[in-house]
PDB file of C-alpha atoms in Angstrom:
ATOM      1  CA  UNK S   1       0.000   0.000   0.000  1.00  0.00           C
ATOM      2  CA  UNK S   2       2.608   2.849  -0.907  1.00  0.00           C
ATOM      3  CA  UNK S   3      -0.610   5.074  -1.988  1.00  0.00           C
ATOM      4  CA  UNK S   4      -1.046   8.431  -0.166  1.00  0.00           C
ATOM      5  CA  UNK S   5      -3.734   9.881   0.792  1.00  0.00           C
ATOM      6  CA  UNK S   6      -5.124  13.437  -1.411  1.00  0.00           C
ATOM      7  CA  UNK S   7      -7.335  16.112  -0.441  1.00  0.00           C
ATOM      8  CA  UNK S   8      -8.847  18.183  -3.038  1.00  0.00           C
ATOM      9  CA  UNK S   9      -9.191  21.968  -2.247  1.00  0.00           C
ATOM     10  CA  UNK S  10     -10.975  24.181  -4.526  1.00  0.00           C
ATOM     11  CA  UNK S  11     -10.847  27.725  -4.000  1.00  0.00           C
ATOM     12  CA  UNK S  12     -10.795  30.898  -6.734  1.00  0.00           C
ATOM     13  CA  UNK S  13      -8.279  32.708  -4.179  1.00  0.00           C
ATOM     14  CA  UNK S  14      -5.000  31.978  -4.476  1.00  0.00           C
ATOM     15  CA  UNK S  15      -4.053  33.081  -1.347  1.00  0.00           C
ATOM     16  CA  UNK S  16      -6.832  30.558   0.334  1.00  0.00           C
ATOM     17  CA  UNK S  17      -5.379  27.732  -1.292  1.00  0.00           C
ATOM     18  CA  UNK S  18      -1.913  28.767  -0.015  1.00  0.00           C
ATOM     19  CA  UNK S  19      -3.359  28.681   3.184  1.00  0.00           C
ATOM     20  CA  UNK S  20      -5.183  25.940   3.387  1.00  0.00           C
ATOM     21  CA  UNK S  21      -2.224  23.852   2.207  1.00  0.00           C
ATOM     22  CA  UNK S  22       0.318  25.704   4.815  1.00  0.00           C
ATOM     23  CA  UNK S  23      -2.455  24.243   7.287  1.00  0.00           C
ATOM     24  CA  UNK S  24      -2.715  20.753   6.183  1.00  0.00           C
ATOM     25  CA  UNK S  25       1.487  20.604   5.901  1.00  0.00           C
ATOM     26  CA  UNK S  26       2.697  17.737   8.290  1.00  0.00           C
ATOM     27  CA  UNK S  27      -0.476  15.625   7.541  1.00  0.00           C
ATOM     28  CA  UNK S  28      -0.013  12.453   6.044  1.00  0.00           C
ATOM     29  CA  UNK S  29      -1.969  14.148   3.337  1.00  0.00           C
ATOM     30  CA  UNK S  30      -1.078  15.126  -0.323  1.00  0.00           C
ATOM     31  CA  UNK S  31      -2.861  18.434  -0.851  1.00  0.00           C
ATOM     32  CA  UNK S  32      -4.107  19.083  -4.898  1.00  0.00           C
ATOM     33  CA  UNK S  33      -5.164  22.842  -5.284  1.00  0.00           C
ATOM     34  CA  UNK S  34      -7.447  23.567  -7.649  1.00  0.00           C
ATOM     35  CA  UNK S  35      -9.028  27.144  -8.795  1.00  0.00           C
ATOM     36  CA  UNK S  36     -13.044  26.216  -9.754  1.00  0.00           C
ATOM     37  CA  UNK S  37     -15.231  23.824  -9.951  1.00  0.00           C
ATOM     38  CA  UNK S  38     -14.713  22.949 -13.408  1.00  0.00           C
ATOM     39  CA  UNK S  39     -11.661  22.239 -12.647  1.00  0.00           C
ATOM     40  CA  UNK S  40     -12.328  20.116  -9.181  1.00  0.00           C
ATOM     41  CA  UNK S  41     -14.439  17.791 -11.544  1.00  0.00           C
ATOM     42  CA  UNK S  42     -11.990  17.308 -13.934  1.00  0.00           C
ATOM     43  CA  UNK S  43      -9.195  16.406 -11.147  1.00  0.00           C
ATOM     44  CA  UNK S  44     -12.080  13.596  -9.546  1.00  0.00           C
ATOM     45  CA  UNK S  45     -12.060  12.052 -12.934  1.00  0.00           C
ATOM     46  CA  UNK S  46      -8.750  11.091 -12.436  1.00  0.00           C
ATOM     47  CA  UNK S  47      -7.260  11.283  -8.891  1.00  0.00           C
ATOM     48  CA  UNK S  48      -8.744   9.671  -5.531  1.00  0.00           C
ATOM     49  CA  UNK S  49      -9.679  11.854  -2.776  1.00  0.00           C
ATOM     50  CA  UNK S  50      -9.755  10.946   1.063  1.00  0.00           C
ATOM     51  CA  UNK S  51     -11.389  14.693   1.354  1.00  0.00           C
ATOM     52  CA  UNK S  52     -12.250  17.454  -0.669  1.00  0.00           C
ATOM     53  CA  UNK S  53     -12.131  21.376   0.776  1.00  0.00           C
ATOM     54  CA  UNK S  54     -14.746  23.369  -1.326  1.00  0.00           C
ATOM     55  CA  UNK S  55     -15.142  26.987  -1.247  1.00  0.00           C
ATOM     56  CA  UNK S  56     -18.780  27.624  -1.170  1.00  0.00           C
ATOM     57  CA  UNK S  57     -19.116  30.928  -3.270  1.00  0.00           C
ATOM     58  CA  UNK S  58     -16.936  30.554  -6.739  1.00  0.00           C
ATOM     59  CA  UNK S  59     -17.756  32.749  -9.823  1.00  0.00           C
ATOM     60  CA  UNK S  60     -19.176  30.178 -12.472  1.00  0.00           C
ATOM     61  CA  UNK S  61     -19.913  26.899 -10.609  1.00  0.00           C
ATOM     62  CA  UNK S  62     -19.661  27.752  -7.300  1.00  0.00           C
ATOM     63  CA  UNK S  63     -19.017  25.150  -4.260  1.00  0.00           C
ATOM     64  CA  UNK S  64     -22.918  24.028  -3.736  1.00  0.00           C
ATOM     65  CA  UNK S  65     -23.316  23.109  -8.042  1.00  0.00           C
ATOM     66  CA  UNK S  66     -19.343  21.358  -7.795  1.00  0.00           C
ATOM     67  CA  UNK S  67     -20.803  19.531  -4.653  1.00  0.00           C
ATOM     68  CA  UNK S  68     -24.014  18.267  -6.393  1.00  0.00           C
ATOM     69  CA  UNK S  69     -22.071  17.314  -9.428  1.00  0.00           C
ATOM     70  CA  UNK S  70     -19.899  15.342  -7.076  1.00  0.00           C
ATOM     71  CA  UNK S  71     -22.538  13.408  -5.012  1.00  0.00           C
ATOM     72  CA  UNK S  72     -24.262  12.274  -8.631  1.00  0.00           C
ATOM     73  CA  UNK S  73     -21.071  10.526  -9.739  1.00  0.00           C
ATOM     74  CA  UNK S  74     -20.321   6.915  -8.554  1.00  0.00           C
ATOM     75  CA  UNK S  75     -17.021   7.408  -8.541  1.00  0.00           C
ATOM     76  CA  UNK S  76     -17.324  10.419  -5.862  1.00  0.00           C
ATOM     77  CA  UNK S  77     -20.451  10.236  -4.748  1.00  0.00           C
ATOM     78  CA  UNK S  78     -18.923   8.874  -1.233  1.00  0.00           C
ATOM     79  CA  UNK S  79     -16.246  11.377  -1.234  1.00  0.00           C
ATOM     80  CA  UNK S  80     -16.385  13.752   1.776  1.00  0.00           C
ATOM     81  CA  UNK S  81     -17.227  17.331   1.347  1.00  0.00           C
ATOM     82  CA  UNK S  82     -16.110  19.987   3.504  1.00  0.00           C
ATOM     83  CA  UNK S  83     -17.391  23.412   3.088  1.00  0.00           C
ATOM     84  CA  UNK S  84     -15.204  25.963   3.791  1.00  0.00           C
ATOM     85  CA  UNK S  85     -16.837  29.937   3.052  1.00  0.00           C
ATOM     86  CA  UNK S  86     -16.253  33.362   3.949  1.00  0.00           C
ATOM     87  CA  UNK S  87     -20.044  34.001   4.251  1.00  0.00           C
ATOM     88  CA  UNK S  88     -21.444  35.099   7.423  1.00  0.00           C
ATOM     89  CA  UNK S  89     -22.964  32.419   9.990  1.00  0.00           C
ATOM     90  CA  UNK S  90     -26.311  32.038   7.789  1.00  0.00           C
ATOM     91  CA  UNK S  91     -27.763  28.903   8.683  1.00  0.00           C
ATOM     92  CA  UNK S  92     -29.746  28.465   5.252  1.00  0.00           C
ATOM     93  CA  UNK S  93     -26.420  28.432   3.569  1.00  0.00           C
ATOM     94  CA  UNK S  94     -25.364  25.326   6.021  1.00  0.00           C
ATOM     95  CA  UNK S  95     -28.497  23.638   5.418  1.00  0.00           C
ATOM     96  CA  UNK S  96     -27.779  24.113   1.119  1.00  0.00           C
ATOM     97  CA  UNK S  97     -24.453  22.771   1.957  1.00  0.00           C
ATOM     98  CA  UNK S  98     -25.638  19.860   4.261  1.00  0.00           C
ATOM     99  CA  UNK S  99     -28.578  19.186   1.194  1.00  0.00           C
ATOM    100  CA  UNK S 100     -25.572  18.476  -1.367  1.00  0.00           C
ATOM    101  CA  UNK S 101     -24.244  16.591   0.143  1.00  0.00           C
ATOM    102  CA  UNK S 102     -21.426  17.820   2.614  1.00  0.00           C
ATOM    103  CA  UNK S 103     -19.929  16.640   6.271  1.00  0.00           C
ATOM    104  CA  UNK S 104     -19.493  19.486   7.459  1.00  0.00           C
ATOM    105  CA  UNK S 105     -19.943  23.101   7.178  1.00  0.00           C
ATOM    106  CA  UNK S 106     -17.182  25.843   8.074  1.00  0.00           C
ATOM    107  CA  UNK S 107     -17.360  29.584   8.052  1.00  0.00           C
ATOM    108  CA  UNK S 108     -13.710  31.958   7.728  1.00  0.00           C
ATOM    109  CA  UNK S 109     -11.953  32.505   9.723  1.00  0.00           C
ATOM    110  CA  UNK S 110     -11.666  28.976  11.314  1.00  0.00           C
ATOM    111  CA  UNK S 111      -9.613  27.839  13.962  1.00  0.00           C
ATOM    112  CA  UNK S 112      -6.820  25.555  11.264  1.00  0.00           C
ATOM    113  CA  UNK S 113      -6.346  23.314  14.252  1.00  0.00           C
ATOM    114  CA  UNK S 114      -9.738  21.954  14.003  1.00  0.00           C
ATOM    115  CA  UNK S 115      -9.628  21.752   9.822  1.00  0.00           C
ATOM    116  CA  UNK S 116      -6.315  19.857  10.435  1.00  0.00           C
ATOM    117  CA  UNK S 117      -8.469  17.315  13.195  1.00  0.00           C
ATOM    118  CA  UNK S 118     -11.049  17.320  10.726  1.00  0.00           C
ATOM    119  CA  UNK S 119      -9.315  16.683   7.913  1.00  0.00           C
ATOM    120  CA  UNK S 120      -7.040  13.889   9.733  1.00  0.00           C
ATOM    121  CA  UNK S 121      -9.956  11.832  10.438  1.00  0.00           C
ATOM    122  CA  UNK S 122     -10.920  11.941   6.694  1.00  0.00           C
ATOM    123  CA  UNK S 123      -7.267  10.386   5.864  1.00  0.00           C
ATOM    124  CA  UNK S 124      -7.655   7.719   8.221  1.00  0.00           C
ATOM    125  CA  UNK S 125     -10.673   6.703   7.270  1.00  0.00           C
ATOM    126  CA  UNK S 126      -9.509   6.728   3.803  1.00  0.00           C
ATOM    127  CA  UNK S 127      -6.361   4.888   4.785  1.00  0.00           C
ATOM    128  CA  UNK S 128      -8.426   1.689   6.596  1.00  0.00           C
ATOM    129  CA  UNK S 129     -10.883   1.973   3.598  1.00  0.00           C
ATOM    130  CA  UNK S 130      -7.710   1.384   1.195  1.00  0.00           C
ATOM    131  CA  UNK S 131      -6.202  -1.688   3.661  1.00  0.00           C
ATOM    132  CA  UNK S 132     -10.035  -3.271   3.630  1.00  0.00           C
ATOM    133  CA  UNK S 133     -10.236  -3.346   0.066  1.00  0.00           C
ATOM    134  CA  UNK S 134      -6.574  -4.858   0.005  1.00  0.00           C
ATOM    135  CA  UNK S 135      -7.362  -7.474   2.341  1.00  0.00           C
ATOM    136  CA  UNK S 136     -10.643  -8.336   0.428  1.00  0.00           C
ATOM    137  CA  UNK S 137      -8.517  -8.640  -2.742  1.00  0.00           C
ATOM    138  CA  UNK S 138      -5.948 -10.873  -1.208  1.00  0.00           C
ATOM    139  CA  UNK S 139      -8.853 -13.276   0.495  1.00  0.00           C
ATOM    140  CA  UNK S 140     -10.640 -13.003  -2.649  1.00  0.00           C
ATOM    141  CA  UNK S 141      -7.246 -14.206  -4.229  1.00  0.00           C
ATOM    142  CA  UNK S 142      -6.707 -16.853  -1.764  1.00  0.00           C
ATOM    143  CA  UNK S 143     -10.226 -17.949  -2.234  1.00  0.00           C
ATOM    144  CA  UNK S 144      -9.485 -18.684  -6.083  1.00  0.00           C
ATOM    145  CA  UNK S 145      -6.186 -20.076  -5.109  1.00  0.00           C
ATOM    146  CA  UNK S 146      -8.323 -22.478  -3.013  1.00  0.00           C
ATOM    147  CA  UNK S 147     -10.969 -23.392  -5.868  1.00  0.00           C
ATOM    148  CA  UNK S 148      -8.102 -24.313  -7.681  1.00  0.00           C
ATOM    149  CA  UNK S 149      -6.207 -26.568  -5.389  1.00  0.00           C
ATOM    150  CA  UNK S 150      -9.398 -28.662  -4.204  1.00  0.00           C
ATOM    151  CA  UNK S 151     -10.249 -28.699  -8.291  1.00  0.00           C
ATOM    152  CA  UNK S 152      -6.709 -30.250  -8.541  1.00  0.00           C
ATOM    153  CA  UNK S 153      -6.854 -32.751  -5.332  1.00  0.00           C
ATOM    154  CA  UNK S 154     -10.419 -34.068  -6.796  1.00  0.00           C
ATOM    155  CA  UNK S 155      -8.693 -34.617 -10.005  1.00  0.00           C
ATOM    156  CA  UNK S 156      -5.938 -36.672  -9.014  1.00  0.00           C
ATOM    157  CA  UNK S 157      -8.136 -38.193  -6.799  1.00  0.00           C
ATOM    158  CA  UNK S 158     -10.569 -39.488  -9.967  1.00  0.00           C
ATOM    159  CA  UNK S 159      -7.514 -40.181 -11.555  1.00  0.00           C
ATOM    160  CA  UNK S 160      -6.199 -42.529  -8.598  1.00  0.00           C
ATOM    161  CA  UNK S 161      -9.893 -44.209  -8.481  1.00  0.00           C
ATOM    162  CA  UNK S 162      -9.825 -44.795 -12.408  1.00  0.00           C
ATOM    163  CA  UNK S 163      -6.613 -46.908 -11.471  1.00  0.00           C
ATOM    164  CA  UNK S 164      -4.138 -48.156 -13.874  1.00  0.00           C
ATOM    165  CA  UNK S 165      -0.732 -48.573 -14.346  1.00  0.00           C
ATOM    166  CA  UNK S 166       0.173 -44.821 -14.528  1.00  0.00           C
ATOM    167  CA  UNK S 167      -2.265 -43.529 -12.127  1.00  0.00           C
ATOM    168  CA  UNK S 168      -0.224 -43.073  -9.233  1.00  0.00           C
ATOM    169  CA  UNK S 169       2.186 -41.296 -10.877  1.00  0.00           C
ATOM    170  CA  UNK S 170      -0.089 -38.886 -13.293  1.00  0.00           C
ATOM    171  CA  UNK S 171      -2.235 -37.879  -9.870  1.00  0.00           C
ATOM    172  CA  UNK S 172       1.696 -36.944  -8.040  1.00  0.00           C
ATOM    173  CA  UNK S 173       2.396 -35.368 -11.380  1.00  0.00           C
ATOM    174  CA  UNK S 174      -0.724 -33.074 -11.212  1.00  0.00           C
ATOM    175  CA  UNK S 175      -0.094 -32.442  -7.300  1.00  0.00           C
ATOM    176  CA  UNK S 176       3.016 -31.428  -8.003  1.00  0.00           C
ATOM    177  CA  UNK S 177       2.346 -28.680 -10.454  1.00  0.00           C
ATOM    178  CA  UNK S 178      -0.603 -27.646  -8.565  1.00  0.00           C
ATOM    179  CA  UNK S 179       1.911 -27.587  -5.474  1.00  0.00           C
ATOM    180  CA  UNK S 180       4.459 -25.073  -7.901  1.00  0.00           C
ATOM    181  CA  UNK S 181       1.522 -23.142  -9.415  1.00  0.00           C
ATOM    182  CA  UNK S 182       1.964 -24.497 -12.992  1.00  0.00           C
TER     183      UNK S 182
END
């Protein structure tokens, strides 16, 4: 597992992104700054996110459209959303933000200690969501590793019943390879 975490932030400021990535340095983290929405999308088409950071008001698409766009894809659609906005404390605004789809809701300035707790708790999940799905694939590879063992042991074992001169040595033969992984 030699995959790091990412968290997405998507901000039209510059300077917010610089901060929010001066605030997230130290996590296990790999921070990916984006400038719009458009541009957020684009970036979940290719790249897995353990969080994403969304600016709520962005000229164009702003946060609450990139959000909804999000949640729609399968892909994303399980991807946490934290909204991060400048607005004053208007709870209507939360509620939009909670209705698309986000964790959490937080208005500037913030304390960065709690967005780095926050944001932490996001990567770990992320991490024991990545060592689950490895330890399903190696079961699920063990599992067909089984299949094909028992297929091999009831093969020789037909092949021992049938008798014969050879039949002792053709079921060791097919053992064997099953034993090397020919």
């Amino acid at each position: 597992m030699g995959e790091r975490a990412k968290a997405l932030l998507v901000d039209d400021r510059r300077d917010n992104l610089l901060a929010l990535e001066a605030i997230l340095q130290g996590l296990p983290v790999t921070a990916v700054a984006v400038e719009s929405g458009e541009a957020a999308l684009k970036q979940l088409l290719t790249d897995d996110f353990a969080v994403i950071l969304l600016d709520a008001h962005m000229p164009n698409m702003d946060g609450f459209e990139t959000a909804s766009h999000i949640k729609r894809r399968e892909r994303t659609r399980h991807v946490p959303i934290l909204f991060l906005t400048a607005a004053d404390r208007d709870a209507q605004l939360a509620l939009r933000g909670y209705a698309v789809g986000a964790v959490d809701y937080l208005t500037k300035p913030f304390d960065p200690w709690v967005l780095r707790a926050k944001v932490s708790i996001f990567v770990e999940l992320w991490v024991k969501n990545q060592q689950l799905k490895a330890q399903a694939e190696a079961s699920k590879e063990r599992e067909a590793q089984w299949h094909r063992l028992t297929g091999t042991v009831d093969e020789a074992a037909r092949v021992l019943r049938a008798g014969g001169e050879t039949a002792a040595a053709e079921a060791l033969d097919l053992l064997e390879k099953a034993r090397w992984g020919d």
